[in-house]
mmCIF file of C-alpha atoms in Angstrom:
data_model
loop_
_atom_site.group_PDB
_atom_site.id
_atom_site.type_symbol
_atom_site.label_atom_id
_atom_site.label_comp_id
_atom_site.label_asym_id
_atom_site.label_seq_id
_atom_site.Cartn_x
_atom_site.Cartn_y
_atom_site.Cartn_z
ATOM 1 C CA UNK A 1 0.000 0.000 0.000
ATOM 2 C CA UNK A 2 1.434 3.384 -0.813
ATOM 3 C CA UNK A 3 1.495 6.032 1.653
ATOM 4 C CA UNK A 4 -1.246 9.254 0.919
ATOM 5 C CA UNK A 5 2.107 11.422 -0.545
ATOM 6 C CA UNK A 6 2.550 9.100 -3.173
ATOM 7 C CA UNK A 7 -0.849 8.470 -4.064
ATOM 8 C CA UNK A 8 -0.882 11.952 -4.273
ATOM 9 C CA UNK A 9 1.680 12.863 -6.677
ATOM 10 C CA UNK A 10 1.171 9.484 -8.719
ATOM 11 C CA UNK A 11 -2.691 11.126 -9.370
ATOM 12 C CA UNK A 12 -1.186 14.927 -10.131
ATOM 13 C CA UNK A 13 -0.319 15.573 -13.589
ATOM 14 C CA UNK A 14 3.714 15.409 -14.170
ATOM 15 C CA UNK A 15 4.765 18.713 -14.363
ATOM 16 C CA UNK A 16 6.677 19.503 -18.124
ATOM 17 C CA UNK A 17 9.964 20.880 -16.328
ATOM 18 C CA UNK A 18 10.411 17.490 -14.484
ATOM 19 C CA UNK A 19 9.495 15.522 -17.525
ATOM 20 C CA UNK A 20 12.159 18.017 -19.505
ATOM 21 C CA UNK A 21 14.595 17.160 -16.927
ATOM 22 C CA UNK A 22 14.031 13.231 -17.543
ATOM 23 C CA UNK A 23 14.795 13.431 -21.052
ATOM 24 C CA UNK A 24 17.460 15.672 -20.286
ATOM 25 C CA UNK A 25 19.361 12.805 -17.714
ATOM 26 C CA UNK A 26 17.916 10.551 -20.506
ATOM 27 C CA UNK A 27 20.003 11.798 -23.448
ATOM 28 C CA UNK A 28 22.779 12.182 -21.698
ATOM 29 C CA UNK A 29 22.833 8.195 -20.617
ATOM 30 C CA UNK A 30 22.285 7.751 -24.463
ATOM 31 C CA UNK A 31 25.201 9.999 -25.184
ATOM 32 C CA UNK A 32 27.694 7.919 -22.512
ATOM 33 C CA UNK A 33 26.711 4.598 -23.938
ATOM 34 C CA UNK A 34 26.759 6.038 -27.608
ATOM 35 C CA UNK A 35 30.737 7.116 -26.738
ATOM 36 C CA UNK A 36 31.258 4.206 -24.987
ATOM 37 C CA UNK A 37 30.007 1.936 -27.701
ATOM 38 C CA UNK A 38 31.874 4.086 -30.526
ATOM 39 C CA UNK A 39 35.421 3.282 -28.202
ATOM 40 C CA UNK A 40 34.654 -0.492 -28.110
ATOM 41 C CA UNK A 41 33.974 -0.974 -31.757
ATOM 42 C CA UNK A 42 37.549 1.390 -32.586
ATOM 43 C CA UNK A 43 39.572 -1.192 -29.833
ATOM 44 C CA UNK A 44 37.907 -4.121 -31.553
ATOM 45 C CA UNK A 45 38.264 -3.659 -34.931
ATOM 46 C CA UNK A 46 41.990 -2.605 -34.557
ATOM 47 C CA UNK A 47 42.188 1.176 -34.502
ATOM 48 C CA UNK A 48 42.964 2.166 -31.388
ATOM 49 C CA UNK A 49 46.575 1.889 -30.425
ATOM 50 C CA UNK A 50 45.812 1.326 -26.828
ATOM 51 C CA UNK A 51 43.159 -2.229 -27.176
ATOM 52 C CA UNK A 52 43.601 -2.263 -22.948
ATOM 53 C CA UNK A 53 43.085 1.515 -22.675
ATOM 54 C CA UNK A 54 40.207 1.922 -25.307
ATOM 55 C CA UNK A 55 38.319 -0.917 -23.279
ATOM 56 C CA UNK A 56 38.578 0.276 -20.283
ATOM 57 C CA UNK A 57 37.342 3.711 -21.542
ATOM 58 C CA UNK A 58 34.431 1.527 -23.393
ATOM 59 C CA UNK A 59 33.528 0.332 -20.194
ATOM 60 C CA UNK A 60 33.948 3.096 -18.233
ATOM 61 C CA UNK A 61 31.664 5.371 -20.443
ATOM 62 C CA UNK A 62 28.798 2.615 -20.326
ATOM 63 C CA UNK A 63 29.166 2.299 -16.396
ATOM 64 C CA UNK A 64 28.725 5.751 -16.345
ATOM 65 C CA UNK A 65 26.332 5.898 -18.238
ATOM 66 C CA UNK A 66 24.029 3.790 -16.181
ATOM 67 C CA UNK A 67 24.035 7.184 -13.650
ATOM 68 C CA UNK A 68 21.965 9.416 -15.717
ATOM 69 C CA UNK A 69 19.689 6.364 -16.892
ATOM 70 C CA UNK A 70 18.869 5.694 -13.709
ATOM 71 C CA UNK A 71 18.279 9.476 -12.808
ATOM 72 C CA UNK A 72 16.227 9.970 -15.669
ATOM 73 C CA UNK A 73 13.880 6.910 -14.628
ATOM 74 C CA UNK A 74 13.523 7.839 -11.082
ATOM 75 C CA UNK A 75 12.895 11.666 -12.011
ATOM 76 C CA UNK A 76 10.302 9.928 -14.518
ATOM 77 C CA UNK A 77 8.637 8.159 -11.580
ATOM 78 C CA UNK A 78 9.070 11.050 -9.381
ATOM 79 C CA UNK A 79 11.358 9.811 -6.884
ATOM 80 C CA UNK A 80 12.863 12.280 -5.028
ATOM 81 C CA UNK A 81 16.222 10.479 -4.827
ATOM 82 C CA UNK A 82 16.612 10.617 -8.220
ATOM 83 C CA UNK A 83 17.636 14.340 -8.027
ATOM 84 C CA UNK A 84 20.719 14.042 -6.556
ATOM 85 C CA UNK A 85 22.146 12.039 -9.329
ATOM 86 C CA UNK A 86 21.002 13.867 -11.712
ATOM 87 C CA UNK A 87 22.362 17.362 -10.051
ATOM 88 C CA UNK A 88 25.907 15.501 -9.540
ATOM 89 C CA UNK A 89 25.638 14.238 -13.263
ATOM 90 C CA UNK A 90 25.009 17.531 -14.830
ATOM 91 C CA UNK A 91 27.524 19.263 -12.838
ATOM 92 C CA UNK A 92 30.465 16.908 -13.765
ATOM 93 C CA UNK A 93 29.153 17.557 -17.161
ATOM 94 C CA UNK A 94 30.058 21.187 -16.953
ATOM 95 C CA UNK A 95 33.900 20.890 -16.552
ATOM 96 C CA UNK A 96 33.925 17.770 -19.538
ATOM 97 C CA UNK A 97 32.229 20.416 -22.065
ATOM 98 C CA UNK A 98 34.735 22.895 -21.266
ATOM 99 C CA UNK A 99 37.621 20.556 -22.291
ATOM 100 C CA UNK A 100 35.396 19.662 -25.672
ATOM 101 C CA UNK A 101 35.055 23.291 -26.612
ATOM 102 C CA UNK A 102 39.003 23.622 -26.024
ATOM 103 C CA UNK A 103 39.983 21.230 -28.184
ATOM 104 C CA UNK A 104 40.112 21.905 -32.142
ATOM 105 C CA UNK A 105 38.460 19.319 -33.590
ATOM 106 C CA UNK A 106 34.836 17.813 -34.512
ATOM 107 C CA UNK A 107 34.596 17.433 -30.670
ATOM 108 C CA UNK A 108 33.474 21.410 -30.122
ATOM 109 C CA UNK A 109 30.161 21.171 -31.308
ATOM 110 C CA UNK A 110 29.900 17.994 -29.088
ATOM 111 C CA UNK A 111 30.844 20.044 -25.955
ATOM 112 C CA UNK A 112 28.373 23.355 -27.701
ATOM 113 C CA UNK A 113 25.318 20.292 -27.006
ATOM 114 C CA UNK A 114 26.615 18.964 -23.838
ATOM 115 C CA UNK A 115 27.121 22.389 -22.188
ATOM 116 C CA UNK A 116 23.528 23.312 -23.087
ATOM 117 C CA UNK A 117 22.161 20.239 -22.111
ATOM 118 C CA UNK A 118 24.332 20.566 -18.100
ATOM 119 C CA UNK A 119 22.861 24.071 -17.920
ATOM 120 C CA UNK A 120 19.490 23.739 -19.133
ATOM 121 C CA UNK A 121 19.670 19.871 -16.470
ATOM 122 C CA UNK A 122 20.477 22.267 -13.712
ATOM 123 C CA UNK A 123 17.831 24.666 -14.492
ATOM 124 C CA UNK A 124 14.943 22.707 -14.504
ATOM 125 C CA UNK A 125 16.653 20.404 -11.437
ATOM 126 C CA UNK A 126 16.573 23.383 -9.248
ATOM 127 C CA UNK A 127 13.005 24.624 -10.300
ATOM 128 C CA UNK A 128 10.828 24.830 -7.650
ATOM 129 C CA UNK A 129 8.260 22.863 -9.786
ATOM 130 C CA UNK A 130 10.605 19.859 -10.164
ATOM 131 C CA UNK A 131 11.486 19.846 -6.121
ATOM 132 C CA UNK A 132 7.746 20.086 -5.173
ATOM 133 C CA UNK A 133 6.790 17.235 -8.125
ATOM 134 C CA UNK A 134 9.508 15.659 -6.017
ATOM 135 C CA UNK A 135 8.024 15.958 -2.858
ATOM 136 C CA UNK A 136 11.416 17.862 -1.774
ATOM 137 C CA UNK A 137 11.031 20.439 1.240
ATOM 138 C CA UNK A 138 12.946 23.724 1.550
ATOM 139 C CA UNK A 139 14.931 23.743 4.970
ATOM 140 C CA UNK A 140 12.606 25.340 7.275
ATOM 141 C CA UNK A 141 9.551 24.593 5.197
ATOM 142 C CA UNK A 142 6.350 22.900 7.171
ATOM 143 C CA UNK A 143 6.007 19.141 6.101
ATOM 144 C CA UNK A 144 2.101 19.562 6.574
#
């Protein structure tokens, strides 16, 4: 049986900010598991010079990536635990852009979409909409 704070948000309409921020965590999973994919094939097929480091990268990238995903699911079901994670994940994504939009290569307008997508994740992580969708109370806030 679910307790009358579920029940009440499960019965609510989702509000569009938290749904945004959902596909936002979601895209970004997609994104570490695209990369992480695109390094395995390159260390199997031969092209990598480093097979050991290009793995572990692989790897890496998809673990990773399973951070976001499961942000984006819990922020879909409105669990408020899910915000965390998906705060931490869009803040680490912040610094990583920087060092894509520094390098000259194909990888700028890679960091130009991840930089967006960390800003606009913050935003609509820190709207009051998405905390009260969340069931998250300001410090000093009543919890009647």
């Amino acid at each position: 049986m679910s307790s009358p704070a579920e029940t009440s948000t499960e019965q609510t309409p989702r509000p569009a900010r938290l749904a945004a921020a959902a596909a936002v965590a979601g895209v970004e999973a997609l994104g570490l598991f695209a990369g992480g994919v695109y390094m395995l094939v390159h260390a199997l097929t031969g092209t990598s010079e480093d097979l050991t480091g290009a793995a572990t990268g692989a790897v890496t990238l998809v673990a990773l990536g399973l951070i976001p995903l499961a942000a984006a699911r819990g922020l879909w079901m409105r669990r408020s635990w899910s915000r965390g994670p998906a705060v931490i994940t869009q803040i680490l994504a912040l610094p990583v852009a920087w060092q894509m939009l520094q390098a000259n290569s194909v990888m700028i307008p890679a960091g130009i979409v991840l930089g967006v997508l960390a800003v606009t994740g913050l935003v609509l992580l820190v709207n009051p909409a998405t905390t009260e969708a969340l069931g998250i109370r300001r410090p000093g806030q009543d919890s009647a």
